[in-house]
Short mmCIF file of C-alpha atoms in Angstrom, two decimals:
data_model
loop_
_atom_site.label_atom_id
_atom_site.label_comp_id
_atom_site.label_asym_id
_atom_site.label_seq_id
_atom_site.Cartn_x
_atom_site.Cartn_y
_atom_site.Cartn_z
CA UNK J 1 197.97 40.75 -33.03
CA UNK J 2 198.61 41.43 -28.86
CA UNK J 3 201.26 43.65 -29.42
CA UNK J 4 199.17 45.48 -31.68
CA UNK J 5 196.16 46.15 -28.94
CA UNK J 6 198.59 46.46 -26.18
CA UNK J 7 200.33 49.70 -29.05
CA UNK J 8 196.83 50.52 -28.84
CA UNK J 9 196.32 50.85 -25.39
CA UNK J 10 199.20 52.76 -24.57
CA UNK J 11 198.57 55.00 -27.39
CA UNK J 12 195.36 55.32 -25.21
CA UNK J 13 196.39 55.75 -22.10
CA UNK J 14 198.49 58.88 -23.58
CA UNK J 15 196.57 60.36 -25.25
CA UNK J 16 193.47 60.64 -21.93
CA UNK J 17 196.39 62.44 -20.36
CA UNK J 18 196.59 65.36 -22.16
CA UNK J 19 192.78 65.03 -22.44
CA UNK J 20 192.26 65.46 -18.11
CA UNK J 21 189.15 66.61 -17.43
CA UNK J 22 187.60 63.69 -19.57
CA UNK J 23 188.82 61.63 -18.21
CA UNK J 24 188.42 63.31 -14.61
CA UNK J 25 184.39 62.83 -15.41
CA UNK J 26 184.54 59.77 -17.40
CA UNK J 27 186.18 57.81 -14.94
CA UNK J 28 183.96 59.33 -11.88
CA UNK J 29 180.54 59.45 -13.45
CA UNK J 30 181.43 55.89 -14.42
CA UNK J 31 182.79 55.00 -11.22
CA UNK J 32 179.76 56.34 -8.20
CA UNK J 33 177.79 53.63 -11.85
CA UNK J 34 179.93 50.84 -10.43
CA UNK J 35 179.72 51.58 -7.05
CA UNK J 36 176.99 51.94 -5.85
CA UNK J 37 175.42 49.19 -8.74
CA UNK J 38 178.30 46.80 -6.60
CA UNK J 39 176.61 48.05 -3.15
CA UNK J 40 173.00 47.58 -4.05
CA UNK J 41 173.44 44.13 -5.14
CA UNK J 42 176.20 42.81 -1.70
CA UNK J 43 173.09 43.93 -0.36
CA UNK J 44 170.48 41.94 -1.83
CA UNK J 45 172.97 38.73 -2.32
CA UNK J 46 173.72 38.49 1.88
CA UNK J 47 169.52 38.61 2.03
CA UNK J 48 168.74 36.27 -0.87
CA UNK J 49 171.62 34.10 -1.57
CA UNK J 50 173.62 34.50 1.32
CA UNK J 51 172.83 31.37 2.81
CA UNK J 52 172.65 31.23 6.82
CA UNK J 53 176.12 31.71 9.51
CA UNK J 54 174.75 27.97 10.60
CA UNK J 55 175.38 25.33 10.65
CA UNK J 56 172.79 22.49 8.05
CA UNK J 57 171.10 26.69 7.57
CA UNK J 58 168.43 24.33 4.35
CA UNK J 59 166.54 22.14 7.64
CA UNK J 60 166.34 25.41 10.18
CA UNK J 61 163.05 26.38 9.66
CA UNK J 62 160.66 29.18 11.16
CA UNK J 63 157.40 28.36 12.32
CA UNK J 64 154.37 30.14 13.40
CA UNK J 65 151.00 31.07 13.37
CA UNK J 66 148.50 32.12 10.79
CA UNK J 67 144.78 33.98 11.44
CA UNK J 68 142.65 35.16 8.54
CA UNK J 69 142.04 38.14 10.18
CA UNK J 70 143.82 39.19 13.39
CA UNK J 71 146.67 40.95 14.28
CA UNK J 72 146.04 42.17 9.71
CA UNK J 73 144.45 40.38 7.00
CA UNK J 74 147.77 37.24 6.04
CA UNK J 75 150.73 37.98 8.95
CA UNK J 76 151.93 35.47 10.53
CA UNK J 77 152.47 35.80 13.62
CA UNK J 78 154.72 34.84 16.90
CA UNK J 79 152.97 32.11 19.41
CA UNK J 80 152.28 32.08 22.76
CA UNK J 81 154.43 29.79 25.65
CA UNK J 82 152.38 27.60 26.60
CA UNK J 83 151.51 26.96 22.48
CA UNK J 84 154.82 26.60 21.99
CA UNK J 85 155.58 23.94 25.23
CA UNK J 86 152.69 21.11 23.82
CA UNK J 87 153.65 21.78 19.55
CA UNK J 88 157.94 20.71 21.37
CA UNK J 89 156.02 18.07 22.96
CA UNK J 90 153.72 17.27 20.20
CA UNK J 91 155.83 16.81 17.45
CA UNK J 92 158.55 14.13 16.19
CA UNK J 93 159.68 15.58 12.99
CA UNK J 94 162.13 17.97 13.90
CA UNK J 95 165.54 17.05 16.23
CA UNK J 96 164.96 20.04 18.68
CA UNK J 97 162.36 23.60 19.28
CA UNK J 98 163.23 26.27 20.81
CA UNK J 99 161.20 29.73 21.55
CA UNK J 100 163.05 33.53 21.72
CA UNK J 101 161.85 37.00 21.79
CA UNK J 102 163.68 40.64 21.84
CA UNK J 103 163.71 42.98 24.93
CA UNK J 104 165.18 45.71 25.61
CA UNK J 105 167.14 45.89 28.69
CA UNK J 106 167.52 48.12 31.90
CA UNK J 107 172.05 48.19 32.82
CA UNK J 108 172.59 49.86 36.20
CA UNK J 109 175.76 48.78 38.45
CA UNK J 110 178.36 51.42 35.86
CA UNK J 111 179.10 55.10 36.82
CA UNK J 112 175.28 55.72 34.41
CA UNK J 113 172.50 53.27 33.53
CA UNK J 114 172.25 52.09 29.69
CA UNK J 115 170.00 50.75 27.38
CA UNK J 116 170.76 47.00 26.10
CA UNK J 117 169.64 44.54 23.60
CA UNK J 118 168.87 40.91 24.59
CA UNK J 119 167.06 38.06 23.97
CA UNK J 120 165.06 36.36 26.63
CA UNK J 121 165.52 32.08 24.66
CA UNK J 122 164.55 28.74 25.82
CA UNK J 123 168.41 26.90 26.54
CA UNK J 124 167.52 24.67 23.22
CA UNK J 125 168.92 27.84 20.57
CA UNK J 126 172.60 28.08 21.46
CA UNK J 127 172.91 24.02 20.43
CA UNK J 128 169.97 24.58 17.75
CA UNK J 129 172.17 27.67 15.60
CA UNK J 130 175.59 26.04 16.25
CA UNK J 131 177.11 28.64 17.82
CA UNK J 132 180.78 29.48 20.31
CA UNK J 133 181.56 30.10 23.11
CA UNK J 134 184.52 32.27 24.15
CA UNK J 135 183.81 30.74 27.68
CA UNK J 136 181.71 29.33 30.55
CA UNK J 137 178.96 27.80 28.82
CA UNK J 138 174.75 28.97 27.84
CA UNK J 139 171.83 27.89 29.85
CA UNK J 140 170.57 24.66 30.99
CA UNK J 141 167.36 23.69 30.67
CA UNK J 142 167.59 23.90 35.12
CA UNK J 143 168.10 27.60 34.49
CA UNK J 144 164.78 27.62 31.99
CA UNK J 145 162.68 26.90 35.22
CA UNK J 146 160.80 29.85 36.69
CA UNK J 147 162.44 29.76 40.46
CA UNK J 148 165.74 29.79 39.07
CA UNK J 149 168.53 31.65 40.00
CA UNK J 150 168.90 34.32 36.92
CA UNK J 151 171.79 33.95 34.52
CA UNK J 152 172.99 36.23 32.14
CA UNK J 153 174.70 34.64 28.65
CA UNK J 154 177.11 38.11 27.84
CA UNK J 155 177.66 38.73 23.42
CA UNK J 156 181.45 38.98 22.96
CA UNK J 157 181.49 43.16 21.44
CA UNK J 158 179.61 43.58 25.75
CA UNK J 159 182.16 41.49 27.25
CA UNK J 160 185.28 43.20 25.07
CA UNK J 161 183.23 46.87 24.88
CA UNK J 162 182.03 47.30 27.94
CA UNK J 163 183.46 45.13 30.58
CA UNK J 164 187.68 45.24 29.02
CA UNK J 165 187.25 41.83 27.97
CA UNK J 166 187.97 40.45 31.92
CA UNK J 167 188.36 37.18 32.49
CA UNK J 168 186.82 37.13 35.41
CA UNK J 169 183.15 38.75 34.00
CA UNK J 170 182.42 34.25 34.60
CA UNK J 171 180.39 34.30 37.31
CA UNK J 172 180.40 37.72 37.98
CA UNK J 173 176.81 39.66 38.58
CA UNK J 174 174.99 41.47 35.70
CA UNK J 175 171.62 43.69 36.90
CA UNK J 176 169.65 44.02 34.11
CA UNK J 177 166.70 45.51 35.09
CA UNK J 178 167.24 46.06 38.96
CA UNK J 179 167.92 41.33 39.32
CA UNK J 180 171.15 41.08 39.26
CA UNK J 181 172.25 37.98 37.36
CA UNK J 182 175.21 35.68 37.42
CA UNK J 183 177.50 35.36 33.84
CA UNK J 184 177.25 32.39 33.47
CA UNK J 185 179.25 32.15 29.83
CA UNK J 186 180.11 35.17 26.86
CA UNK J 187 178.57 33.53 23.32
CA UNK J 188 181.50 34.21 20.48
CA UNK J 189 180.95 36.26 17.40
CA UNK J 190 179.21 35.27 14.65
CA UNK J 191 176.06 34.07 16.19
CA UNK J 192 173.85 37.32 14.93
CA UNK J 193 170.30 36.39 15.69
CA UNK J 194 169.02 37.45 16.69
CA UNK J 195 170.84 40.55 15.06
CA UNK J 196 171.91 42.52 17.53
CA UNK J 197 171.27 41.15 20.78
CA UNK J 198 173.86 41.99 23.62
CA UNK J 199 172.77 39.31 25.96
CA UNK J 200 170.90 37.11 26.81
CA UNK J 201 168.97 35.20 29.29
CA UNK J 202 166.35 32.11 29.79
CA UNK J 203 162.87 31.95 28.44
CA UNK J 204 161.00 30.74 31.49
CA UNK J 205 161.35 32.26 34.02
CA UNK J 206 160.26 35.09 32.34
CA UNK J 207 156.59 33.87 30.72
CA UNK J 208 155.51 31.39 33.30
CA UNK J 209 152.45 31.45 33.72
CA UNK J 210 151.82 33.22 30.45
CA UNK J 211 148.48 33.18 28.39
CA UNK J 212 148.15 31.31 25.56
CA UNK J 213 146.61 34.11 24.08
CA UNK J 214 149.81 36.30 24.60
CA UNK J 215 151.46 35.38 21.13
CA UNK J 216 154.86 37.44 22.29
CA UNK J 217 157.66 34.88 20.52
CA UNK J 218 158.88 33.80 17.88
CA UNK J 219 160.17 29.76 17.31
CA UNK J 220 162.74 28.43 15.42
CA UNK J 221 163.34 24.70 14.66
CA UNK J 222 165.86 22.48 12.29
CA UNK J 223 164.30 19.32 11.39
CA UNK J 224 165.30 15.62 12.48
CA UNK J 225 167.27 13.28 9.78
CA UNK J 226 164.87 11.57 7.38
CA UNK J 227 161.86 14.06 8.02
CA UNK J 228 161.46 17.41 5.15
CA UNK J 229 159.61 20.62 4.43
CA UNK J 230 156.20 19.25 3.60
CA UNK J 231 156.21 16.63 6.67
CA UNK J 232 157.29 18.63 9.18
CA UNK J 233 154.45 21.15 7.70
CA UNK J 234 151.75 18.54 7.74
CA UNK J 235 152.44 17.62 11.01
CA UNK J 236 152.90 20.84 13.17
CA UNK J 237 148.99 22.37 11.29
CA UNK J 238 147.51 18.76 13.05
CA UNK J 239 149.11 19.49 15.86
CA UNK J 240 147.51 23.83 15.25
CA UNK J 241 144.98 21.98 14.76
CA UNK J 242 144.20 19.68 18.03
CA UNK J 243 145.26 22.92 19.84
CA UNK J 244 142.57 24.99 18.10
CA UNK J 245 140.03 22.16 18.87
CA UNK J 246 141.42 22.01 22.88
CA UNK J 247 141.39 25.83 22.83
CA UNK J 248 138.00 27.81 21.29
CA UNK J 249 139.23 30.77 23.51
CA UNK J 250 142.19 30.96 23.89
CA UNK J 251 143.03 29.25 20.23
CA UNK J 252 140.44 29.15 17.45
CA UNK J 253 141.00 29.62 14.06
CA UNK J 254 144.41 29.63 14.66
CA UNK J 255 146.82 27.95 12.73
CA UNK J 256 150.08 26.56 13.24
CA UNK J 257 152.56 27.69 9.71
CA UNK J 258 156.78 26.83 9.23
CA UNK J 259 158.76 28.11 6.17
CA UNK J 260 162.13 28.20 6.05
CA UNK J 261 164.12 30.78 8.40
CA UNK J 262 165.90 32.08 5.33
CA UNK J 263 162.55 32.61 3.42
CA UNK J 264 161.64 34.16 6.22
CA UNK J 265 164.79 36.46 7.23
CA UNK J 266 165.04 37.45 3.75
CA UNK J 267 161.12 38.79 2.65
CA UNK J 268 161.27 41.40 5.22
CA UNK J 269 163.81 42.88 3.33
CA UNK J 270 164.10 40.92 -0.14
CA UNK J 271 161.49 43.66 -1.52
CA UNK J 272 163.13 46.32 -0.68
CA UNK J 273 167.08 45.36 -1.51
CA UNK J 274 165.34 45.15 -5.62
CA UNK J 275 163.57 47.63 -5.76
CA UNK J 276 166.81 49.54 -4.92
CA UNK J 277 169.22 47.34 -7.02
CA UNK J 278 166.97 47.80 -9.95
CA UNK J 279 167.17 51.84 -8.97
CA UNK J 280 171.01 52.03 -8.60
CA UNK J 281 171.57 49.84 -12.28
CA UNK J 282 168.72 52.51 -14.32
CA UNK J 283 171.71 55.07 -12.39
CA UNK J 284 174.47 52.75 -13.55
CA UNK J 285 173.20 53.56 -16.82
CA UNK J 286 172.63 56.48 -17.08
CA UNK J 287 176.13 56.83 -16.25
CA UNK J 288 176.81 54.55 -19.39
CA UNK J 289 175.22 56.24 -21.28
CA UNK J 290 176.93 59.51 -20.87
CA UNK J 291 179.84 58.35 -20.75
CA UNK J 292 179.33 57.10 -24.87
CA UNK J 293 177.93 60.26 -26.16
CA UNK J 294 180.90 61.37 -24.45
CA UNK J 295 183.47 58.96 -26.37
CA UNK J 296 180.88 59.21 -29.19
CA UNK J 297 182.54 63.18 -29.04
CA UNK J 298 186.00 62.06 -29.16
CA UNK J 299 185.68 59.32 -31.50
CA UNK J 300 183.94 62.75 -34.27
CA UNK J 301 187.52 64.57 -33.08
CA UNK J 302 190.16 62.08 -34.28
CA UNK J 303 188.47 61.76 -37.50
CA UNK J 304 191.75 63.22 -39.50
CA UNK J 305 193.45 61.05 -37.57
CA UNK J 306 191.25 57.94 -38.43
CA UNK J 307 191.17 58.44 -41.94
CA UNK J 308 195.42 59.21 -41.84
CA UNK J 309 195.90 55.62 -40.74
CA UNK J 310 193.33 54.25 -43.28
CA UNK J 311 195.63 55.52 -46.09
CA UNK J 312 198.26 54.56 -44.71
CA UNK J 313 197.06 51.12 -44.93
CA UNK J 314 195.65 50.73 -41.37
CA UNK J 315 192.18 48.04 -41.21
CA UNK J 316 189.22 48.17 -40.31
CA UNK J 317 189.86 46.05 -37.46
CA UNK J 318 193.17 49.14 -37.10
CA UNK J 319 190.45 51.17 -36.89
CA UNK J 320 188.68 49.77 -34.04
CA UNK J 321 190.81 49.64 -32.47
CA UNK J 322 192.79 52.50 -32.26
CA UNK J 323 188.48 53.55 -30.46
CA UNK J 324 188.49 51.20 -28.46
CA UNK J 325 191.44 51.70 -26.91
CA UNK J 326 190.34 54.51 -24.95
CA UNK J 327 187.27 53.05 -24.10
CA UNK J 328 189.14 49.90 -22.74
CA UNK J 329 190.91 52.49 -20.01
CA UNK J 330 188.15 54.29 -19.31
CA UNK J 331 186.29 50.98 -18.37
CA UNK J 332 189.26 50.00 -16.20
CA UNK J 333 190.21 52.90 -14.50
CA UNK J 334 185.94 53.38 -13.64
CA UNK J 335 185.45 50.33 -12.52
CA UNK J 336 188.09 49.99 -9.67
CA UNK J 337 186.92 53.55 -8.95
CA UNK J 338 184.01 51.76 -8.95
CA UNK J 339 185.46 48.58 -6.78
CA UNK J 340 187.18 50.88 -4.37
CA UNK J 341 183.84 53.18 -3.66
CA UNK J 342 181.83 49.95 -3.18
CA UNK J 343 184.06 48.83 -0.62
#
């Protein structure tokens, strides 16, 4: 039986070689459909299904504030640095908690000034996310205090592309927004949180004295061993109510919540990617329908051949194999082209 199938496939390949126009159109149509569908599913998978590249990612949560009418109806936002310090001091459900915010920075001291994407964060962020360092160290708690000497951590890509991976970068000075910062470490690629960050700075000196209603920082936390999501959510909600009572002008009406970090990151992109996947699946369906029509025309052209085979004793299964042979060859070639397009 397998020998007969292989002969049918070889015969189908020879027939298709004599019809290069049909083969090219069929393979290109199927290949593009498969390729764009694979790309769309890869995007959706990377956002919705693939775990975050951090240790124990299922224990990471995003902590935020919510107000029923301010900012926008139903929107969750960040918090203020004073509220963050109170959350961190009063909570017991978290092994660690870190605050951060993104900043566009001006880098000078080279031939032409440049803009770089920076992140100001509390020191806990690096340990919380399991960051690795090519050289040097992360900012220390002493670096996060108001009045501390400015320090900066470089991303590995920035270090290689902008500073030539020079080993003397550690301890050198980098001028950001007109202020010299001492380079204390080079962060290995792979953290990518927040995305597209090139340099990391201590947050404390940049928000010292900030108002309690300045909700400009985001907060990420890791659940403590023995603590679960409902327990941590109840605790942070209780702390939020305490702060609302203690500071009614700044925190009145605001409540504190948390959500798994993966779900929070995916919520911004997953709906768009699902819509994209649905659209390209429709494109794939159209491509398959066109291919089916082409194969039906090819099958009609083989009516005489199939009648001769039947009169010579070919079984129904033999005739089905003869018809499926070309479809299988086109499917394999089109799938291969689709994977190449997706890559």
